Amino acid sequence: MNNNKYKVLLVEDDENITMLLSTMLETAGYQVVVAGTCNTAEMMFLSYVPDIIILDLGLPDKDGISFLKKVRENYLTPIIILSARSEEKTKVQALDLGANDYITKPFGSEELLARVRAILRSYRFSADEGRFPGGEFVLKNMHINYDKRKVFIDDTEIKLTQIEYNILALLSEQCGKLLTYATIIKAIWGCSDEGSIKKLQVNMANIRKKLGSTPGQNDYIVNEIGVGYRMKEENE
Ligand code: CA
């Protein structure tokens, strides 16, 4: 009964990583196919129609970014970049080109599995116009009521401005996914100018403060410095 399993296309040329990841993903109940080059990946993508792609950037024939662009011309299949390159510029570029997440090597296997689960989950929800069933979102002590546009910690309502609420709702609707500054700014303000990132950071600082976070510690939102923000998962 393999039909119900999520299909993962793993694009990676390093045999050790391929072996490790295939075993790990298969043990976790996924079906895995491996492509060692961009060209193979393109063929396999079309014949195999994966539910999610894990993509290395340093491949023998082309840069993984070119495969990412190719897929995004026509498909929304979730893509996690797995790369040794940790420069912010590369991360931002990949995310802005439509990658759903970015994991830097070396990585923890539990972390990777958590990201895969989170993305497949948000992907399922996005089919429902980005809303969670019942118009509610719960993460630890926080509870968002989308219909009433209200946020609660335990039973206490948290007073947010419209902008603050919009940012929080956006992050929650894509829970687990890292959103770049540019993506958030575009979604909230529609356009960006020189002061946009600063404006976002000020709003975010207020949101985090209102949610009861202390500097350097946050129960709900992770700040990837220089890249963007991500709402944590339940068990994180
Ligand atoms: Ca490689």
PDB file of C-alpha atoms and ligand atoms in Angstrom:
ATOM      1  CA  MET A   1       0.000   0.000   0.000  1.00  0.00           C
ATOM      2  CA  ASN A   2       2.559   2.557  -1.114  1.00  0.00           C
ATOM      3  CA  ASN A   3      -0.030   4.698  -2.852  1.00  0.00           C
ATOM      4  CA  ASN A   4      -0.802   6.860   0.150  1.00  0.00           C
ATOM      5  CA  LYS A   5       2.776   7.784   0.836  1.00  0.00           C
ATOM      6  CA  TYR A   6       4.080  11.236   0.115  1.00  0.00           C
ATOM      7  CA  LYS A   7       6.593  11.177  -2.717  1.00  0.00           C
ATOM      8  CA  VAL A   8       9.897  12.943  -2.189  1.00  0.00           C
ATOM      9  CA  LEU A   9      12.252  13.819  -5.023  1.00  0.00           C
ATOM     10  CA  LEU A  10      15.727  14.091  -3.545  1.00  0.00           C
ATOM     11  CA  VAL A  11      18.134  15.990  -5.798  1.00  0.00           C
ATOM     12  CA  GLU A  12      21.604  15.456  -4.406  1.00  0.00           C
ATOM     13  CA  ASP A  13      24.930  14.219  -5.798  1.00  0.00           C
ATOM     14  CA  ASP A  14      26.667  13.343  -2.529  1.00  0.00           C
ATOM     15  CA  GLU A  15      26.187   9.594  -2.032  1.00  0.00           C
ATOM     16  CA  ASN A  16      26.567   9.649   1.732  1.00  0.00           C
ATOM     17  CA  ILE A  17      23.903  12.294   2.145  1.00  0.00           C
ATOM     18  CA  THR A  18      21.663  10.524  -0.367  1.00  0.00           C
ATOM     19  CA  MET A  19      21.930   7.243   1.535  1.00  0.00           C
ATOM     20  CA  LEU A  20      21.352   8.895   4.885  1.00  0.00           C
ATOM     21  CA  LEU A  21      18.368  10.931   3.735  1.00  0.00           C
ATOM     22  CA  SER A  22      16.707   8.137   1.758  1.00  0.00           C
ATOM     23  CA  THR A  23      16.881   5.787   4.726  1.00  0.00           C
ATOM     24  CA  MET A  24      15.650   8.439   7.112  1.00  0.00           C
ATOM     25  CA  LEU A  25      12.745   9.526   4.901  1.00  0.00           C
ATOM     26  CA  GLU A  26      11.721   5.958   4.077  1.00  0.00           C
ATOM     27  CA  THR A  27      11.771   5.042   7.760  1.00  0.00           C
ATOM     28  CA  ALA A  28       9.519   8.041   8.380  1.00  0.00           C
ATOM     29  CA  GLY A  29       7.058   6.672   5.800  1.00  0.00           C
ATOM     30  CA  TYR A  30       7.913   8.625   2.672  1.00  0.00           C
ATOM     31  CA  GLN A  31       8.568   7.248  -0.777  1.00  0.00           C
ATOM     32  CA  VAL A  32      11.870   8.554  -2.151  1.00  0.00           C
ATOM     33  CA  VAL A  33      13.459   8.863  -5.579  1.00  0.00           C
ATOM     34  CA  VAL A  34      16.913  10.282  -6.083  1.00  0.00           C
ATOM     35  CA  ALA A  35      18.377  12.385  -8.891  1.00  0.00           C
ATOM     36  CA  GLY A  36      22.084  13.178  -8.928  1.00  0.00           C
ATOM     37  CA  THR A  37      22.007  15.941 -11.548  1.00  0.00           C
ATOM     38  CA  CYS A  38      19.737  18.782 -12.623  1.00  0.00           C
ATOM     39  CA  ASN A  39      18.953  17.102 -15.922  1.00  0.00           C
ATOM     40  CA  THR A  40      17.905  13.846 -14.250  1.00  0.00           C
ATOM     41  CA  ALA A  41      15.878  15.844 -11.751  1.00  0.00           C
ATOM     42  CA  GLU A  42      13.933  17.565 -14.547  1.00  0.00           C
ATOM     43  CA  MET A  43      13.057  14.232 -16.145  1.00  0.00           C
ATOM     44  CA  MET A  44      12.134  12.603 -12.842  1.00  0.00           C
ATOM     45  CA  PHE A  45      10.041  15.562 -11.796  1.00  0.00           C
ATOM     46  CA  LEU A  46       7.832  15.186 -14.857  1.00  0.00           C
ATOM     47  CA  SER A  47       7.509  11.404 -14.727  1.00  0.00           C
ATOM     48  CA  TYR A  48       7.264  11.020 -10.973  1.00  0.00           C
ATOM     49  CA  VAL A  49       5.237  14.096  -9.928  1.00  0.00           C
ATOM     50  CA  PRO A  50       6.630  14.368  -6.379  1.00  0.00           C
ATOM     51  CA  ASP A  51       4.752  15.962  -3.457  1.00  0.00           C
ATOM     52  CA  ILE A  52       7.901  17.683  -2.264  1.00  0.00           C
ATOM     53  CA  ILE A  53      11.455  18.268  -3.521  1.00  0.00           C
ATOM     54  CA  ILE A  54      14.637  18.393  -1.453  1.00  0.00           C
ATOM     55  CA  LEU A  55      17.205  20.200  -3.550  1.00  0.00           C
ATOM     56  CA  ASP A  56      20.973  20.500  -3.238  1.00  0.00           C
ATOM     57  CA  LEU A  57      22.466  23.556  -4.954  1.00  0.00           C
ATOM     58  CA  GLY A  58      25.926  22.278  -5.876  1.00  0.00           C
ATOM     59  CA  LEU A  59      25.201  19.723  -8.585  1.00  0.00           C
ATOM     60  CA  PRO A  60      27.593  18.361 -11.245  1.00  0.00           C
ATOM     61  CA  ASP A  61      25.830  19.667 -14.367  1.00  0.00           C
ATOM     62  CA  LYS A  62      24.042  22.869 -13.315  1.00  0.00           C
ATOM     63  CA  ASP A  63      23.292  24.956 -10.248  1.00  0.00           C
ATOM     64  CA  GLY A  64      20.268  23.690  -8.316  1.00  0.00           C
ATOM     65  CA  ILE A  65      18.814  27.198  -8.610  1.00  0.00           C
ATOM     66  CA  SER A  66      18.203  26.539 -12.302  1.00  0.00           C
ATOM     67  CA  PHE A  67      16.072  23.499 -11.440  1.00  0.00           C
ATOM     68  CA  LEU A  68      14.189  25.592  -8.885  1.00  0.00           C
ATOM     69  CA  LYS A  69      13.412  28.212 -11.545  1.00  0.00           C
ATOM     70  CA  LYS A  70      12.388  25.529 -14.041  1.00  0.00           C
ATOM     71  CA  VAL A  71       9.908  23.952 -11.622  1.00  0.00           C
ATOM     72  CA  ARG A  72       8.466  27.319 -10.572  1.00  0.00           C
ATOM     73  CA  GLU A  73       7.665  28.249 -14.178  1.00  0.00           C
ATOM     74  CA  ASN A  74       4.685  25.919 -13.972  1.00  0.00           C
ATOM     75  CA  TYR A  75       4.408  24.212 -10.609  1.00  0.00           C
ATOM     76  CA  LEU A  76       3.908  25.043  -6.922  1.00  0.00           C
ATOM     77  CA  THR A  77       5.449  21.787  -5.659  1.00  0.00           C
ATOM     78  CA  PRO A  78       7.107  22.593  -2.312  1.00  0.00           C
ATOM     79  CA  ILE A  79      10.898  22.784  -2.470  1.00  0.00           C
ATOM     80  CA  ILE A  80      13.352  22.644   0.420  1.00  0.00           C
ATOM     81  CA  ILE A  81      16.856  23.799  -0.425  1.00  0.00           C
ATOM     82  CA  LEU A  82      19.571  21.758   1.254  1.00  0.00           C
ATOM     83  CA  SER A  83      22.897  23.396   0.787  1.00  0.00           C
ATOM     84  CA  ALA A  84      26.345  23.892   2.233  1.00  0.00           C
ATOM     85  CA  ARG A  85      26.150  27.526   1.183  1.00  0.00           C
ATOM     86  CA  SER A  86      25.060  29.546   4.148  1.00  0.00           C
ATOM     87  CA  GLU A  87      25.366  33.077   2.793  1.00  0.00           C
ATOM     88  CA  GLU A  88      22.286  35.157   3.412  1.00  0.00           C
ATOM     89  CA  LYS A  89      22.320  36.321  -0.185  1.00  0.00           C
ATOM     90  CA  THR A  90      21.910  32.781  -1.517  1.00  0.00           C
ATOM     91  CA  LYS A  91      19.164  32.042   1.000  1.00  0.00           C
ATOM     92  CA  VAL A  92      17.230  35.157   0.118  1.00  0.00           C
ATOM     93  CA  GLN A  93      17.629  34.512  -3.605  1.00  0.00           C
ATOM     94  CA  ALA A  94      16.367  30.923  -3.315  1.00  0.00           C
ATOM     95  CA  LEU A  95      13.416  31.913  -1.124  1.00  0.00           C
ATOM     96  CA  ASP A  96      12.480  34.817  -3.380  1.00  0.00           C
ATOM     97  CA  LEU A  97      12.579  32.475  -6.374  1.00  0.00           C
ATOM     98  CA  GLY A  98       9.940  30.384  -4.625  1.00  0.00           C
ATOM     99  CA  ALA A  99      11.798  27.873  -2.473  1.00  0.00           C
ATOM    100  CA  ASN A 100       9.674  27.052   0.591  1.00  0.00           C
ATOM    101  CA  ASP A 101      12.518  26.592   3.010  1.00  0.00           C
ATOM    102  CA  TYR A 102      16.276  26.492   3.279  1.00  0.00           C
ATOM    103  CA  ILE A 103      18.373  24.140   5.379  1.00  0.00           C
ATOM    104  CA  THR A 104      22.113  24.565   5.720  1.00  0.00           C
ATOM    105  CA  LYS A 105      24.445  21.546   5.820  1.00  0.00           C
ATOM    106  CA  PRO A 106      25.330  20.032   8.198  1.00  0.00           C
ATOM    107  CA  PHE A 107      21.763  19.578   9.395  1.00  0.00           C
ATOM    108  CA  GLY A 108      19.991  17.521  12.021  1.00  0.00           C
ATOM    109  CA  SER A 109      17.786  14.753  10.663  1.00  0.00           C
ATOM    110  CA  GLU A 110      14.982  15.568  13.086  1.00  0.00           C
ATOM    111  CA  GLU A 111      15.081  19.178  11.940  1.00  0.00           C
ATOM    112  CA  LEU A 112      14.818  18.182   8.303  1.00  0.00           C
ATOM    113  CA  LEU A 113      11.893  15.840   8.982  1.00  0.00           C
ATOM    114  CA  ALA A 114      10.146  18.574  10.959  1.00  0.00           C
ATOM    115  CA  ARG A 115      10.515  21.017   8.059  1.00  0.00           C
ATOM    116  CA  VAL A 116       9.220  18.445   5.559  1.00  0.00           C
ATOM    117  CA  ARG A 117       6.179  17.792   7.754  1.00  0.00           C
ATOM    118  CA  ALA A 118       5.546  21.502   8.263  1.00  0.00           C
ATOM    119  CA  ILE A 119       5.681  22.253   4.564  1.00  0.00           C
ATOM    120  CA  LEU A 120       3.445  19.373   3.558  1.00  0.00           C
ATOM    121  CA  ARG A 121       1.002  20.532   6.217  1.00  0.00           C
ATOM    122  CA  SER A 122       0.929  24.176   5.158  1.00  0.00           C
ATOM    123  CA  TYR A 123       0.674  23.024   1.545  1.00  0.00           C
ATOM    124  CA  ARG A 124      -2.439  21.047   2.399  1.00  0.00           C
ATOM    125  CA  PHE A 125      -3.937  24.016   4.191  1.00  0.00           C
ATOM    126  CA  SER A 126      -3.112  26.407   1.392  1.00  0.00           C
ATOM    127  CA  ALA A 127      -5.414  24.349  -0.833  1.00  0.00           C
ATOM    128  CA  ASP A 128      -8.119  25.655   1.492  1.00  0.00           C
ATOM    129  CA  GLU A 129      -7.382  29.274   0.623  1.00  0.00           C
ATOM    130  CA  GLY A 130      -4.658  29.466   3.214  1.00  0.00           C
ATOM    131  CA  ARG A 131      -7.117  29.143   6.064  1.00  0.00           C
ATOM    132  CA  PHE A 132      -7.072  26.567   8.752  1.00  0.00           C
ATOM    133  CA  PRO A 133     -10.285  24.554   9.142  1.00  0.00           C
ATOM    134  CA  GLY A 134     -12.746  26.407  11.361  1.00  0.00           C
ATOM    135  CA  GLY A 135     -10.919  29.680  10.862  1.00  0.00           C
ATOM    136  CA  GLU A 136      -8.768  29.086  13.919  1.00  0.00           C
ATOM    137  CA  PHE A 137      -5.115  28.605  14.582  1.00  0.00           C
ATOM    138  CA  VAL A 138      -3.592  27.255  17.786  1.00  0.00           C
ATOM    139  CA  LEU A 139       0.088  27.198  18.696  1.00  0.00           C
ATOM    140  CA  LYS A 140       1.036  26.408  22.267  1.00  0.00           C
ATOM    141  CA  ASN A 141      -0.767  29.042  24.412  1.00  0.00           C
ATOM    142  CA  MET A 142      -1.588  31.278  21.454  1.00  0.00           C
ATOM    143  CA  HIS A 143      -4.923  31.141  19.700  1.00  0.00           C
ATOM    144  CA  ILE A 144      -5.866  33.123  16.596  1.00  0.00           C
ATOM    145  CA  ASN A 145      -9.469  33.542  15.530  1.00  0.00           C
ATOM    146  CA  TYR A 146      -9.270  34.473  11.824  1.00  0.00           C
ATOM    147  CA  ASP A 147     -12.963  35.303  11.519  1.00  0.00           C
ATOM    148  CA  LYS A 148     -12.880  37.836  14.343  1.00  0.00           C
ATOM    149  CA  ARG A 149      -9.263  38.848  13.687  1.00  0.00           C
ATOM    150  CA  LYS A 150      -8.449  38.354  17.350  1.00  0.00           C
ATOM    151  CA  VAL A 151      -5.426  36.888  19.100  1.00  0.00           C
ATOM    152  CA  PHE A 152      -5.356  35.323  22.561  1.00  0.00           C
ATOM    153  CA  ILE A 153      -2.654  34.062  24.882  1.00  0.00           C
ATOM    154  CA  ASP A 154      -4.372  31.586  27.154  1.00  0.00           C
ATOM    155  CA  ASP A 155      -7.694  33.421  27.598  1.00  0.00           C
ATOM    156  CA  THR A 156      -6.343  36.950  27.481  1.00  0.00           C
ATOM    157  CA  GLU A 157      -6.885  38.934  24.312  1.00  0.00           C
ATOM    158  CA  ILE A 158      -3.731  40.520  22.891  1.00  0.00           C
ATOM    159  CA  LYS A 159      -4.399  43.975  21.461  1.00  0.00           C
ATOM    160  CA  LEU A 160      -2.653  44.225  18.104  1.00  0.00           C
ATOM    161  CA  THR A 161      -2.812  46.971  15.487  1.00  0.00           C
ATOM    162  CA  GLN A 162      -4.246  45.990  12.082  1.00  0.00           C
ATOM    163  CA  ILE A 163      -0.747  45.783  10.591  1.00  0.00           C
ATOM    164  CA  GLU A 164       0.542  43.699  13.487  1.00  0.00           C
ATOM    165  CA  TYR A 165      -2.414  41.352  13.192  1.00  0.00           C
ATOM    166  CA  ASN A 166      -1.911  40.988   9.449  1.00  0.00           C
ATOM    167  CA  ILE A 167       1.746  40.066   9.887  1.00  0.00           C
ATOM    168  CA  LEU A 168       0.954  37.513  12.591  1.00  0.00           C
ATOM    169  CA  ALA A 169      -1.881  35.970  10.559  1.00  0.00           C
ATOM    170  CA  LEU A 170       0.364  35.723   7.495  1.00  0.00           C
ATOM    171  CA  LEU A 171       3.080  33.902   9.446  1.00  0.00           C
ATOM    172  CA  SER A 172       0.540  31.583  11.076  1.00  0.00           C
ATOM    173  CA  GLU A 173      -1.091  30.674   7.792  1.00  0.00           C
ATOM    174  CA  GLN A 174       2.314  29.511   6.589  1.00  0.00           C
ATOM    175  CA  CYS A 175       3.396  28.088   9.930  1.00  0.00           C
ATOM    176  CA  GLY A 176       6.809  26.438   9.783  1.00  0.00           C
ATOM    177  CA  LYS A 177       7.766  28.249   6.596  1.00  0.00           C
ATOM    178  CA  LEU A 178      10.487  30.867   6.548  1.00  0.00           C
ATOM    179  CA  LEU A 179       9.171  34.038   4.876  1.00  0.00           C
ATOM    180  CA  THR A 180      11.714  36.579   3.631  1.00  0.00           C
ATOM    181  CA  TYR A 181      11.448  40.257   4.529  1.00  0.00           C
ATOM    182  CA  ALA A 182      10.520  40.996   0.899  1.00  0.00           C
ATOM    183  CA  THR A 183       7.715  38.415   0.883  1.00  0.00           C
ATOM    184  CA  ILE A 184       6.196  39.759   4.104  1.00  0.00           C
ATOM    185  CA  ILE A 185       6.540  43.402   3.046  1.00  0.00           C
ATOM    186  CA  LYS A 186       4.889  42.693  -0.298  1.00  0.00           C
ATOM    187  CA  ALA A 187       2.019  40.803   1.343  1.00  0.00           C
ATOM    188  CA  ILE A 188       1.389  43.436   4.028  1.00  0.00           C
ATOM    189  CA  TRP A 189       2.120  46.782   2.363  1.00  0.00           C
ATOM    190  CA  GLY A 190       1.958  45.793  -1.316  1.00  0.00           C
ATOM    191  CA  CYS A 191       5.125  47.650  -2.157  1.00  0.00           C
ATOM    192  CA  SER A 192       8.481  48.342  -0.571  1.00  0.00           C
ATOM    193  CA  ASP A 193      10.753  51.319  -0.162  1.00  0.00           C
ATOM    194  CA  GLU A 194      13.970  52.050   1.706  1.00  0.00           C
ATOM    195  CA  GLY A 195      12.323  52.118   5.114  1.00  0.00           C
ATOM    196  CA  SER A 196      10.258  48.931   4.666  1.00  0.00           C
ATOM    197  CA  ILE A 197      12.539  46.494   6.464  1.00  0.00           C
ATOM    198  CA  LYS A 198      12.904  48.877   9.384  1.00  0.00           C
ATOM    199  CA  LYS A 199       9.124  49.297   9.500  1.00  0.00           C
ATOM    200  CA  LEU A 200       8.663  45.515   9.486  1.00  0.00           C
ATOM    201  CA  GLN A 201      11.233  45.065  12.247  1.00  0.00           C
ATOM    202  CA  VAL A 202       9.535  47.667  14.433  1.00  0.00           C
ATOM    203  CA  ASN A 203       6.154  45.990  13.973  1.00  0.00           C
ATOM    204  CA  MET A 204       7.671  42.583  14.628  1.00  0.00           C
ATOM    205  CA  ALA A 205       9.359  43.791  17.816  1.00  0.00           C
ATOM    206  CA  ASN A 206       5.977  45.060  19.031  1.00  0.00           C
ATOM    207  CA  ILE A 207       4.255  41.782  18.155  1.00  0.00           C
ATOM    208  CA  ARG A 208       6.877  39.755  19.976  1.00  0.00           C
ATOM    209  CA  LYS A 209       6.688  42.012  23.007  1.00  0.00           C
ATOM    210  CA  LYS A 210       2.908  41.807  23.100  1.00  0.00           C
ATOM    211  CA  LEU A 211       3.100  38.026  22.874  1.00  0.00           C
ATOM    212  CA  GLY A 212       5.207  38.100  26.005  1.00  0.00           C
ATOM    213  CA  SER A 213       8.622  37.334  24.568  1.00  0.00           C
ATOM    214  CA  THR A 214      11.851  38.478  26.108  1.00  0.00           C
ATOM    215  CA  PRO A 215      14.806  39.500  23.901  1.00  0.00           C
ATOM    216  CA  GLY A 216      16.542  36.484  22.361  1.00  0.00           C
ATOM    217  CA  GLN A 217      13.715  34.184  23.321  1.00  0.00           C
ATOM    218  CA  ASN A 218      10.418  33.701  21.594  1.00  0.00           C
ATOM    219  CA  ASP A 219       7.847  30.971  21.890  1.00  0.00           C
ATOM    220  CA  TYR A 220       6.183  31.637  18.579  1.00  0.00           C
ATOM    221  CA  ILE A 221       8.294  33.463  16.005  1.00  0.00           C
ATOM    222  CA  VAL A 222      11.860  32.814  14.891  1.00  0.00           C
ATOM    223  CA  ASN A 223      13.913  35.636  13.394  1.00  0.00           C
ATOM    224  CA  GLU A 224      16.480  34.410  10.878  1.00  0.00           C
ATOM    225  CA  ILE A 225      18.710  37.463  10.957  1.00  0.00           C
ATOM    226  CA  GLY A 226      19.153  39.034   7.540  1.00  0.00           C
ATOM    227  CA  VAL A 227      16.642  36.639   5.926  1.00  0.00           C
ATOM    228  CA  GLY A 228      13.162  36.747   7.409  1.00  0.00           C
ATOM    229  CA  TYR A 229      10.724  35.349   9.965  1.00  0.00           C
ATOM    230  CA  ARG A 230       9.142  31.991  10.584  1.00  0.00           C
ATOM    231  CA  MET A 231       6.378  30.889  12.914  1.00  0.00           C
ATOM    232  CA  LYS A 232       7.448  27.921  14.979  1.00  0.00           C
ATOM    233  CA  GLU A 233       5.802  24.551  14.952  1.00  0.00           C
ATOM    234  CA  GLU A 234       3.904  23.018  17.822  1.00  0.00           C
ATOM    235  CA  ASN A 235       6.760  20.832  19.088  1.00  0.00           C
ATOM    236  CA  GLU A 236       9.600  23.195  18.404  1.00  0.00           C
TER     237      GLU A 236
HETATM  238 CA    CA B   1      26.395  18.725  -3.963  1.00  0.00          CA
END
